[in-house]
Amino acid sequence: MTAWMTWWYHDADGRRVFQHYRKTRTPTSDDPRCKEYGYRLPVVEVIGGQRVLVDWDYRKPLTADRLVFRLPMVLAHRDQCLVLTEGERCAVAALKLGVLATTHHGGAGKFTQAMAESLARHRGRIVLVADNDPAGAYDVVRRFDLLRAVGLPAKRLRVREVTPTHPGADLRDHLEAGYRLSDLRAADVDELREVAATVTGSLDEGSWPDGLTPEERRQIATWRPVGHSWPARGRTPARNAGVLR
């Protein structure tokens, strides 16, 4: 038995571009994998004057690494506190609480400079939630560094860890355990950077995340921010009542 989860990604104008999907199935002796992630594009034809979805093209589009989840919603609410997670299921869990949330696709380390640039004009606080494992530390530090590199001041970035302590615990686990967003724990970026360093050695030339510039590869290899200072751009927003400080 196979179960599907799908998430649409849109461009800045609200057009549907692709779906990121997750398939889960019962492992077999021929295929021990129980989870599979991938991309698909809609194949549309005009039938009777109507645009009709007739098939799927299973590939990753060239523009995928520019787009974050629910981009039009994020762009329309630049002054709100934004929760930035690792993975769609966590973002959806936050959205169900009425909180503005987004994520990147593809797993740890796949947040790109282009995605950071799409958030560069966000005026509210951005809360970066880390999964509870070395890959989660690697991912959240990468998000933090790239957002700083596009001009977002550190005072508007909040790095947070989930309360559950089992390996791989994420925001969805945190909320399902009965904790609130306000129960997320403040994290030390430098400490997370040390944890992240334990996984960067596995990023050889054949396993770099998609869409990296040479400077981004250097950044991952050394785990130093891009450059040594960033311009403080944007104004400090009003606090969102009931949302993370």
Coordinates of N, CA and C in Angstrom, one line a residue:
M1 N 0.8 -1.2 0.0 CA 0.0 0.0 0.0 C 0.9 1.2 0.0
T2 N 0.5 2.2 -0.9 CA 1.3 3.4 -1.0 C 0.4 4.6 -0.6
A3 N 1.0 5.5 0.2 CA 0.3 6.7 0.6 C 1.1 7.9 0.1
W4 N 0.3 8.9 -0.4 CA 1.0 10.1 -1.0 C 0.7 11.3 -0.1
M5 N 1.6 12.2 -0.1 CA 1.4 13.6 0.4 C 2.0 14.5 -0.6
T6 N 1.3 15.5 -0.9 CA 1.8 16.5 -2.0 C 1.6 17.9 -1.5
W7 N 2.6 18.8 -2.0 CA 2.6 20.2 -1.6 C 2.8 21.0 -2.9
W8 N 1.9 21.9 -3.2 CA 2.1 22.8 -4.3 C 3.1 23.9 -4.0
Y9 N 3.9 24.3 -5.0 CA 4.8 25.4 -4.9 C 4.3 26.4 -6.0
H10 N 4.3 27.7 -5.6 CA 3.8 28.7 -6.5 C 4.9 29.8 -6.7
D11 N 4.8 30.5 -7.9 CA 5.7 31.6 -8.1 C 5.1 32.8 -7.4
A12 N 5.8 33.9 -7.5 CA 5.4 35.2 -6.8 C 4.1 35.7 -7.2
D13 N 3.7 35.3 -8.5 CA 2.4 35.8 -9.0 C 1.2 34.8 -8.7
G14 N 1.5 33.8 -7.9 CA 0.5 32.8 -7.5 C 0.2 31.7 -8.5
R15 N 1.1 31.6 -9.5 CA 0.9 30.5 -10.5 C 1.5 29.2 -9.9
R16 N 0.8 28.1 -10.1 CA 1.3 26.8 -9.7 C 2.4 26.4 -10.6
V17 N 3.5 26.0 -9.9 CA 4.7 25.6 -10.7 C 5.0 24.1 -10.6
F18 N 5.0 23.6 -9.5 CA 5.3 22.1 -9.3 C 4.7 21.6 -8.0
Q19 N 4.7 20.3 -7.8 CA 4.4 19.7 -6.6 C 5.7 19.0 -6.1
H20 N 5.9 19.1 -4.8 CA 6.9 18.3 -4.1 C 6.1 17.2 -3.4
Y21 N 6.5 15.9 -3.5 CA 5.7 14.8 -3.0 C 6.5 13.9 -2.1
R22 N 5.7 13.2 -1.3 CA 6.3 12.2 -0.4 C 5.4 10.9 -0.5
K23 N 6.1 9.9 -0.8 CA 5.4 8.6 -0.9 C 5.9 7.7 0.2
T24 N 5.0 7.1 0.9 CA 5.3 6.1 1.9 C 4.7 4.7 1.5
R25 N 5.4 3.7 1.7 CA 4.9 2.4 1.4 C 5.5 1.3 2.3
T26 N 5.0 0.1 2.2 CA 5.5 -1.0 3.0 C 6.7 -1.5 2.3
P27 N 7.8 -1.6 3.0 CA 9.1 -2.1 2.4 C 8.9 -3.6 2.0
T28 N 9.7 -3.9 0.9 CA 9.7 -5.3 0.4 C 11.1 -5.8 0.4
S29 N 11.3 -7.1 0.1 CA 12.7 -7.6 0.0 C 13.4 -7.0 -1.2
D30 N 12.6 -6.7 -2.3 CA 13.2 -6.1 -3.5 C 13.5 -4.6 -3.3
D31 N 12.7 -3.9 -2.5 CA 12.9 -2.5 -2.3 C 12.6 -2.1 -0.8
P32 N 13.7 -2.0 0.0 CA 13.5 -1.8 1.4 C 13.1 -0.4 1.8
R33 N 13.1 0.5 0.8 CA 12.8 1.9 1.2 C 11.3 2.0 1.5
C34 N 11.1 2.8 2.6 CA 9.7 3.0 2.9 C 9.2 4.5 2.6
K35 N 10.2 5.4 2.3 CA 9.8 6.8 2.0 C 10.5 7.2 0.7
E36 N 9.9 7.9 -0.1 CA 10.5 8.5 -1.3 C 9.9 9.9 -1.5
Y37 N 10.9 10.8 -1.8 CA 10.5 12.2 -2.1 C 10.8 12.5 -3.6
G38 N 10.0 13.4 -4.2 CA 10.3 13.7 -5.6 C 9.5 15.0 -6.0
Y39 N 9.6 15.2 -7.3 CA 8.9 16.4 -7.9 C 8.1 16.0 -9.1
R40 N 7.1 16.8 -9.3 CA 6.3 16.5 -10.5 C 5.7 17.9 -11.0
L41 N 5.5 18.0 -12.3 CA 5.0 19.2 -12.9 C 3.6 18.8 -13.6
P42 N 2.6 19.7 -13.5 CA 1.4 19.3 -14.1 C 1.5 19.4 -15.7
V43 N 0.9 18.5 -16.3 CA 0.7 18.5 -17.8 C -0.7 18.9 -18.1
V44 N -0.9 20.1 -18.7 CA -2.2 20.6 -18.9 C -2.5 20.7 -20.4
E45 N -3.7 20.4 -20.7 CA -4.2 20.5 -22.1 C -5.5 21.3 -22.1
V46 N -5.8 22.0 -23.2 CA -7.1 22.8 -23.3 C -8.1 21.8 -23.9
I47 N -9.1 21.5 -23.2 CA -10.2 20.6 -23.7 C -11.5 21.3 -23.5
G48 N -12.2 21.5 -24.6 CA -13.5 22.2 -24.6 C -13.4 23.6 -24.0
G49 N -12.3 24.2 -24.3 CA -12.1 25.6 -23.8 C -11.6 25.7 -22.4
Q50 N -11.4 24.6 -21.7 CA -11.0 24.6 -20.3 C -9.6 23.9 -20.2
R51 N -8.8 24.5 -19.3 CA -7.5 23.9 -19.0 C -7.7 22.7 -18.1
V52 N -7.2 21.5 -18.6 CA -7.5 20.3 -17.8 C -6.1 19.6 -17.5
L53 N -6.0 19.2 -16.3 CA -4.8 18.4 -15.9 C -5.0 17.0 -16.5
V54 N -4.0 16.6 -17.3 CA -4.1 15.3 -18.0 C -3.1 14.3 -17.6
D55 N -2.0 14.8 -17.0 CA -0.9 13.9 -16.6 C 0.1 14.7 -15.7
W56 N 1.2 14.0 -15.3 CA 2.2 14.5 -14.5 C 3.6 14.2 -15.1
D57 N 4.4 15.2 -15.1 CA 5.8 15.1 -15.6 C 6.7 15.0 -14.4
Y58 N 7.3 13.8 -14.1 CA 8.0 13.5 -12.9 C 9.5 14.0 -13.1
R59 N 9.7 15.2 -12.8 CA 11.0 15.8 -12.8 C 11.0 17.1 -12.0
K60 N 12.2 17.5 -11.6 CA 12.4 18.8 -10.9 C 12.5 19.9 -11.9
P61 N 11.7 21.0 -11.8 CA 11.8 22.1 -12.7 C 13.1 22.9 -12.4
L62 N 13.6 23.6 -13.4 CA 14.8 24.4 -13.3 C 14.6 25.5 -12.3
T63 N 13.4 26.0 -12.1 CA 13.1 27.2 -11.2 C 12.8 26.7 -9.8
A64 N 12.8 25.4 -9.5 CA 12.4 25.0 -8.2 C 13.2 25.6 -7.0
D65 N 14.5 25.7 -7.2 CA 15.3 26.1 -6.1 C 15.2 27.6 -5.8
R66 N 14.3 28.3 -6.5 CA 14.1 29.7 -6.2 C 12.9 29.9 -5.3
L67 N 12.1 28.8 -5.2 CA 10.7 29.0 -4.6 C 10.7 28.4 -3.2
V68 N 10.1 29.1 -2.3 CA 9.8 28.6 -0.9 C 8.3 28.2 -0.9
F69 N 7.9 27.5 0.0 CA 6.5 27.0 0.2 C 5.6 28.2 0.5
R70 N 4.4 28.3 -0.1 CA 3.4 29.3 0.1 C 4.0 30.7 -0.1
L71 N 4.8 30.9 -1.1 CA 5.5 32.2 -1.4 C 4.5 33.3 -1.5
P72 N 3.4 33.2 -2.3 CA 2.5 34.4 -2.4 C 2.0 34.9 -1.1
M73 N 1.7 33.9 -0.2 CA 1.2 34.3 1.1 C 2.2 35.0 1.9
V74 N 3.5 34.5 1.9 CA 4.6 35.2 2.6 C 4.8 36.6 2.1
L75 N 4.8 36.8 0.8 CA 5.0 38.1 0.2 C 3.9 39.1 0.5
A76 N 2.7 38.5 0.7 CA 1.5 39.4 1.0 C 1.5 39.8 2.5
H77 N 2.3 39.2 3.3 CA 2.3 39.5 4.8 C 3.7 39.8 5.3
R78 N 4.3 40.7 4.7 CA 5.7 41.0 5.1 C 6.0 41.5 6.5
D79 N 4.9 42.0 7.1 CA 5.1 42.6 8.5 C 4.8 41.5 9.6
Q80 N 4.4 40.4 9.2 CA 4.0 39.4 10.2 C 5.3 38.6 10.6
C81 N 5.2 38.0 11.8 CA 6.2 37.0 12.2 C 6.1 35.8 11.3
L82 N 7.2 35.3 10.8 CA 7.3 34.2 9.8 C 8.0 33.1 10.5
V83 N 7.5 31.9 10.5 CA 8.1 30.7 11.0 C 8.7 29.9 9.8
L84 N 10.0 29.7 9.8 CA 10.7 29.0 8.7 C 11.2 27.7 9.2
T85 N 10.7 26.6 8.6 CA 10.9 25.3 9.1 C 11.8 24.5 8.1
E86 N 12.1 23.2 8.5 CA 12.7 22.3 7.6 C 11.7 21.2 7.2
G87 N 11.0 21.5 6.1 CA 10.0 20.5 5.7 C 8.6 21.0 5.7
E88 N 7.8 20.5 4.7 CA 6.5 21.0 4.5 C 5.5 20.6 5.7
R89 N 5.7 19.4 6.2 CA 4.7 19.0 7.2 C 4.8 19.9 8.4
C90 N 6.0 20.3 8.8 CA 6.2 21.3 9.9 C 5.6 22.6 9.6
A91 N 5.8 23.1 8.4 CA 5.2 24.4 8.0 C 3.7 24.3 8.0
V92 N 3.1 23.2 7.5 CA 1.6 23.1 7.5 C 1.1 23.0 8.9
A93 N 1.8 22.4 9.8 CA 1.4 22.3 11.2 C 1.3 23.7 11.8
A94 N 2.3 24.6 11.5 CA 2.2 26.0 12.0 C 1.1 26.7 11.3
L95 N 0.9 26.5 10.0 CA -0.1 27.2 9.3 C -1.5 26.9 9.9
K96 N -1.7 25.7 10.3 CA -3.0 25.3 10.9 C -3.3 26.0 12.2
L97 N -2.3 26.6 12.8 CA -2.5 27.4 14.0 C -2.7 28.9 13.7
G98 N -2.8 29.2 12.4 CA -3.0 30.6 12.0 C -1.7 31.4 11.9
V99 N -0.6 30.7 12.0 CA 0.7 31.4 11.9 C 1.3 31.4 10.5
L100 N 1.9 32.5 10.1 CA 2.5 32.6 8.8 C 3.8 31.7 8.8
A101 N 3.8 30.7 7.9 CA 4.9 29.8 7.9 C 5.3 29.4 6.5
T102 N 6.6 29.0 6.3 CA 7.1 28.6 5.0 C 8.2 27.6 5.3
T103 N 8.7 27.0 4.2 CA 9.9 26.1 4.3 C 10.5 26.0 2.9
H104 N 11.6 25.3 2.8 CA 12.2 24.9 1.6 C 11.9 23.4 1.3
H105 N 12.1 23.0 0.1 CA 11.9 21.6 -0.2 C 13.2 20.9 -0.4
G106 N 13.2 19.6 -0.3 CA 14.4 18.8 -0.6 C 15.1 18.3 0.6
G107 N 14.8 18.7 1.8 CA 15.5 18.2 3.0 C 16.6 19.2 3.5
A108 N 17.4 18.7 4.4 CA 18.4 19.5 5.1 C 19.5 20.0 4.1
G109 N 19.8 21.3 4.2 CA 20.8 21.8 3.3 C 20.4 22.3 2.0
K110 N 19.0 22.2 1.7 CA 18.6 22.6 0.4 C 18.0 24.0 0.3
F111 N 18.1 24.8 1.4 CA 17.7 26.2 1.4 C 18.8 27.0 0.6
T112 N 18.4 27.7 -0.5 CA 19.3 28.3 -1.4 C 19.4 29.8 -1.2
Q113 N 20.4 30.4 -1.8 CA 20.6 31.9 -1.8 C 19.4 32.5 -2.5
A114 N 18.8 31.9 -3.6 CA 17.7 32.5 -4.2 C 16.5 32.5 -3.3
M115 N 16.3 31.5 -2.5 CA 15.2 31.4 -1.6 C 15.4 32.5 -0.5
A116 N 16.6 32.7 0.0 CA 16.8 33.7 0.9 C 16.5 35.1 0.3
E117 N 16.9 35.3 -0.9 CA 16.6 36.6 -1.6 C 15.1 36.9 -1.7
S118 N 14.3 35.8 -1.8 CA 12.9 36.0 -1.9 C 12.3 36.4 -0.6
L119 N 13.0 36.2 0.5 CA 12.6 36.7 1.9 C 13.3 37.9 2.3
A120 N 14.2 38.5 1.5 CA 15.0 39.6 1.9 C 14.2 40.8 2.3
R121 N 13.1 41.0 1.8 CA 12.3 42.2 2.1 C 11.2 42.0 3.2
H122 N 11.3 40.8 3.8 CA 10.4 40.6 4.9 C 10.7 41.5 6.1
R123 N 9.7 42.1 6.6 CA 9.9 43.1 7.7 C 9.6 42.6 9.1
G124 N 8.9 41.5 9.2 CA 8.7 40.9 10.5 C 9.8 40.0 10.9
R125 N 9.7 39.6 12.2 CA 10.7 38.6 12.6 C 10.6 37.3 11.9
I126 N 11.7 36.6 11.8 CA 11.7 35.3 11.2 C 12.2 34.3 12.2
V127 N 11.4 33.3 12.5 CA 11.8 32.3 13.5 C 12.2 31.0 12.7
L128 N 13.5 30.7 12.9 CA 14.1 29.5 12.2 C 14.1 28.4 13.2
V129 N 13.3 27.3 12.9 CA 13.2 26.2 13.8 C 14.1 25.1 13.3
A130 N 14.9 24.5 14.2 CA 15.8 23.5 13.9 C 15.2 22.1 14.3
D131 N 15.4 21.1 13.4 CA 15.2 19.7 13.8 C 16.2 19.3 14.8
N132 N 15.9 18.3 15.6 CA 16.8 17.8 16.7 C 17.7 16.7 16.2
D133 N 18.7 17.1 15.3 CA 19.7 16.1 14.9 C 20.8 17.0 14.2
P134 N 22.0 16.4 14.0 CA 23.0 17.2 13.3 C 22.6 17.8 12.0
A135 N 21.9 17.0 11.2 CA 21.4 17.6 9.9 C 20.5 18.8 10.1
G136 N 19.7 18.7 11.2 CA 18.9 19.9 11.5 C 19.7 21.1 11.9
A137 N 20.7 20.9 12.7 CA 21.6 22.0 13.0 C 22.3 22.5 11.8
Y138 N 22.8 21.7 10.9 CA 23.4 22.1 9.7 C 22.4 22.9 8.8
D139 N 21.2 22.5 8.8 CA 20.2 23.2 8.0 C 19.8 24.6 8.5
V140 N 19.6 24.6 9.8 CA 19.2 25.9 10.4 C 20.3 26.9 10.4
V141 N 21.5 26.5 10.6 CA 22.6 27.5 10.5 C 22.8 28.0 9.0
R142 N 22.6 27.1 8.1 CA 22.6 27.5 6.7 C 21.6 28.5 6.4
R143 N 20.3 28.3 6.9 CA 19.3 29.3 6.6 C 19.6 30.6 7.3
F144 N 20.1 30.6 8.5 CA 20.5 31.8 9.2 C 21.6 32.5 8.4
D145 N 22.6 31.9 8.0 CA 23.7 32.5 7.3 C 23.3 33.2 6.0
L146 N 22.4 32.4 5.2 CA 22.0 33.0 3.9 C 21.0 34.1 4.1
L147 N 20.2 34.1 5.1 CA 19.3 35.3 5.4 C 20.1 36.5 5.8
R148 N 21.2 36.3 6.6 CA 22.1 37.4 7.0 C 22.8 37.9 5.7
A149 N 23.2 37.0 4.9 CA 23.9 37.4 3.7 C 23.1 38.3 2.7
V150 N 21.8 38.1 2.8 CA 20.9 39.0 1.9 C 20.5 40.2 2.6
G151 N 21.0 40.5 3.8 CA 20.7 41.8 4.4 C 19.8 41.8 5.6
L152 N 19.2 40.6 6.0 CA 18.3 40.6 7.2 C 19.2 40.7 8.4
P153 N 18.9 41.7 9.3 CA 19.7 41.9 10.5 C 19.4 40.7 11.5
A154 N 20.5 40.4 12.3 CA 20.4 39.3 13.3 C 19.3 39.5 14.3
K155 N 19.0 40.8 14.6 CA 18.0 41.1 15.6 C 16.6 40.7 15.2
R156 N 16.4 40.5 13.9 CA 15.1 40.0 13.5 C 15.0 38.5 13.2
L157 N 16.1 37.8 13.4 CA 16.1 36.4 13.2 C 16.2 35.7 14.6
R158 N 15.3 34.7 14.8 CA 15.2 34.0 16.0 C 15.4 32.5 15.7
V159 N 16.5 31.9 16.3 CA 16.8 30.5 16.1 C 16.2 29.7 17.3
R160 N 15.4 28.7 17.0 CA 14.7 28.0 18.1 C 14.8 26.5 17.9
E161 N 14.9 25.8 19.0 CA 14.9 24.3 19.1 C 13.6 23.8 19.6
V162 N 13.2 22.6 19.2 CA 11.9 22.0 19.7 C 12.1 21.4 21.1
T163 N 11.0 21.2 21.8 CA 11.1 20.7 23.2 C 11.3 19.2 23.2
P164 N 10.7 18.4 22.3 CA 11.0 16.9 22.4 C 12.4 16.7 22.1
T165 N 13.0 15.7 22.8 CA 14.4 15.4 22.7 C 14.8 14.2 21.9
H166 N 13.9 13.5 21.3 CA 14.2 12.3 20.6 C 14.9 12.7 19.3
P167 N 15.8 11.9 18.8 CA 16.6 12.2 17.5 C 15.6 12.5 16.4
G168 N 15.8 13.6 15.7 CA 15.0 13.9 14.5 C 13.7 14.7 14.9
A169 N 13.5 14.9 16.1 CA 12.2 15.7 16.5 C 12.2 17.0 15.8
D170 N 11.0 17.3 15.3 CA 10.8 18.6 14.6 C 9.6 19.3 15.1
L171 N 9.3 20.4 14.4 CA 8.2 21.3 14.9 C 6.9 20.5 15.0
R172 N 6.6 19.7 14.0 CA 5.4 18.9 14.0 C 5.3 18.0 15.3
D173 N 6.4 17.4 15.6 CA 6.4 16.6 16.8 C 6.2 17.4 18.0
H174 N 6.8 18.6 18.1 CA 6.7 19.5 19.2 C 5.2 19.9 19.4
L175 N 4.5 20.2 18.3 CA 3.1 20.6 18.4 C 2.2 19.4 18.8
E176 N 2.5 18.3 18.2 CA 1.7 17.1 18.4 C 1.8 16.6 19.9
A177 N 3.0 16.9 20.5 CA 3.2 16.6 21.9 C 2.5 17.5 22.9
G178 N 1.8 18.5 22.3 CA 1.0 19.4 23.2 C 1.7 20.7 23.5
Y179 N 2.9 20.9 23.0 CA 3.6 22.2 23.3 C 3.1 23.3 22.3
R180 N 3.3 24.5 22.7 CA 3.0 25.6 21.9 C 4.2 26.2 21.2
L181 N 3.9 27.1 20.3 CA 5.1 27.7 19.6 C 5.9 28.5 20.6
S182 N 5.2 29.1 21.6 CA 6.0 29.9 22.6 C 6.8 29.0 23.5
D183 N 6.7 27.6 23.4 CA 7.5 26.7 24.2 C 8.8 26.4 23.5
L184 N 9.0 26.8 22.2 CA 10.2 26.6 21.5 C 11.4 27.2 22.3
R185 N 12.5 26.5 22.4 CA 13.6 27.0 23.2 C 14.6 27.8 22.3
A186 N 15.1 28.9 22.9 CA 16.1 29.7 22.2 C 17.4 28.9 22.0
A187 N 18.0 29.0 20.9 CA 19.1 28.2 20.5 C 20.3 29.1 20.3
D188 N 21.5 28.6 20.6 CA 22.8 29.3 20.4 C 23.3 29.0 19.0
V189 N 23.4 29.9 18.1 CA 23.8 29.6 16.8 C 25.2 29.1 16.7
D190 N 26.1 29.6 17.5 CA 27.5 29.1 17.5 C 27.5 27.6 18.0
E191 N 26.7 27.3 19.0 CA 26.7 25.9 19.4 C 26.1 25.0 18.3
L192 N 25.1 25.4 17.6 CA 24.6 24.7 16.5 C 25.6 24.5 15.4
R193 N 26.4 25.6 15.2 CA 27.4 25.6 14.1 C 28.4 24.4 14.4
E194 N 28.7 24.2 15.7 CA 29.7 23.2 16.1 C 29.0 21.8 15.8
V195 N 27.8 21.6 16.0 CA 27.1 20.4 15.7 C 27.0 20.2 14.2
A196 N 26.7 21.3 13.5 CA 26.6 21.2 12.0 C 27.9 20.7 11.4
A197 N 29.0 21.1 12.0 CA 30.3 20.8 11.5 C 30.6 19.3 11.4
T198 N 29.8 18.5 12.2 CA 30.0 17.1 12.3 C 29.4 16.4 11.0
V199 N 28.5 17.1 10.3 CA 28.0 16.5 9.1 C 28.5 17.1 7.8
T200 N 29.1 18.2 7.8 CA 29.6 18.8 6.6 C 30.7 18.0 5.9
G201 N 31.4 17.2 6.6 CA 32.4 16.4 6.0 C 31.9 15.4 5.0
S202 N 30.6 15.1 5.1 CA 30.0 14.1 4.2 C 29.6 14.7 2.9
L203 N 29.7 16.1 2.8 CA 29.2 16.8 1.6 C 30.4 16.8 0.6
D204 N 30.7 15.7 0.0 CA 31.7 15.7 -1.0 C 31.2 16.3 -2.3
E205 N 32.0 16.3 -3.3 CA 31.6 17.0 -4.6 C 30.4 16.4 -5.2
G206 N 30.1 15.1 -4.9 CA 29.0 14.5 -5.6 C 27.7 14.6 -4.8
S207 N 27.7 15.2 -3.6 CA 26.5 15.3 -2.8 C 26.2 16.7 -2.4
W208 N 26.7 17.7 -3.0 CA 26.3 19.1 -2.7 C 24.8 19.3 -2.9
P209 N 24.2 20.1 -2.1 CA 22.8 20.5 -2.4 C 22.7 21.2 -3.7
D210 N 21.5 21.2 -4.3 CA 21.3 21.8 -5.6 C 21.4 23.3 -5.5
G211 N 21.9 24.0 -6.6 CA 21.8 25.4 -6.7 C 22.8 26.2 -5.9
L212 N 23.9 25.6 -5.5 CA 24.9 26.4 -4.7 C 25.9 27.1 -5.6
T213 N 26.2 28.3 -5.2 CA 27.3 29.1 -5.9 C 28.6 28.6 -5.3
P214 N 29.7 28.9 -5.9 CA 31.0 28.5 -5.3 C 31.2 29.1 -3.9
E215 N 30.7 30.4 -3.7 CA 30.9 31.0 -2.4 C 30.0 30.3 -1.4
E216 N 28.9 29.8 -1.7 CA 28.1 29.0 -0.8 C 28.7 27.7 -0.4
R217 N 29.4 27.1 -1.4 CA 30.1 25.8 -1.1 C 31.2 26.1 -0.1
R218 N 31.9 27.2 -0.3 CA 33.0 27.6 0.6 C 32.4 27.8 2.0
Q219 N 31.2 28.4 2.0 CA 30.6 28.7 3.3 C 30.3 27.4 4.1
I220 N 29.7 26.4 3.4 CA 29.4 25.2 4.0 C 30.6 24.5 4.5
A221 N 31.7 24.5 3.6 CA 32.9 23.7 4.0 C 33.6 24.3 5.2
T222 N 33.5 25.6 5.5 CA 34.1 26.2 6.6 C 33.2 26.6 7.7
W223 N 31.9 26.6 7.4 CA 30.9 27.1 8.4 C 31.2 28.4 9.0
R224 N 31.6 29.4 8.1 CA 31.7 30.8 8.5 C 30.6 31.5 7.7
P225 N 30.1 32.6 8.2 CA 29.1 33.3 7.4 C 29.7 33.9 6.1
V226 N 28.8 34.1 5.1 CA 29.3 34.8 3.9 C 29.7 36.2 4.2
G227 N 30.9 36.5 4.1 CA 31.4 37.9 4.5 C 31.5 38.0 6.0
H228 N 31.9 39.2 6.5 CA 32.1 39.4 7.9 C 31.2 40.4 8.5
S229 N 30.4 41.1 7.7 CA 29.4 42.0 8.2 C 28.3 42.1 7.1
W230 N 27.1 42.5 7.6 CA 26.0 42.6 6.7 C 25.3 44.0 7.0
P231 N 24.7 44.6 6.0 CA 24.0 45.8 6.2 C 22.7 45.5 7.0
A232 N 22.4 46.3 8.0 CA 21.2 46.2 8.7 C 20.1 46.8 7.9
R233 N 19.2 46.0 7.3 CA 18.2 46.5 6.4 C 16.8 46.2 6.9
G234 N 15.9 47.1 6.7 CA 14.5 46.9 7.1 C 14.3 47.5 8.5
R235 N 13.0 47.6 8.8 CA 12.7 48.2 10.1 C 12.2 47.2 11.1
T236 N 12.2 47.5 12.3 CA 11.8 46.5 13.4 C 10.3 46.5 13.4
P237 N 9.6 45.3 13.2 CA 8.2 45.3 13.2 C 7.5 45.4 14.6
A238 N 6.3 45.7 14.6 CA 5.5 45.6 15.9 C 5.4 44.1 16.3
R239 N 5.4 43.8 17.6 CA 5.3 42.4 18.0 C 4.0 41.8 17.7
N240 N 4.0 40.6 17.3 CA 2.8 39.9 17.1 C 2.3 39.2 18.4
A241 N 1.2 39.7 18.9 CA 0.7 39.1 20.1 C 0.5 37.6 20.0
G242 N 1.0 36.9 21.0 CA 0.7 35.5 21.0 C 1.7 34.7 20.2
V243 N 2.6 35.3 19.5 CA 3.5 34.7 18.6 C 4.9 34.8 19.3
L244 N 5.9 34.1 18.7 CA 7.2 34.0 19.3 C 7.8 35.4 19.4
R245 N 8.5 35.6 20.5 CA 9.3 36.9 20.7 C 10.7 36.7 20.2

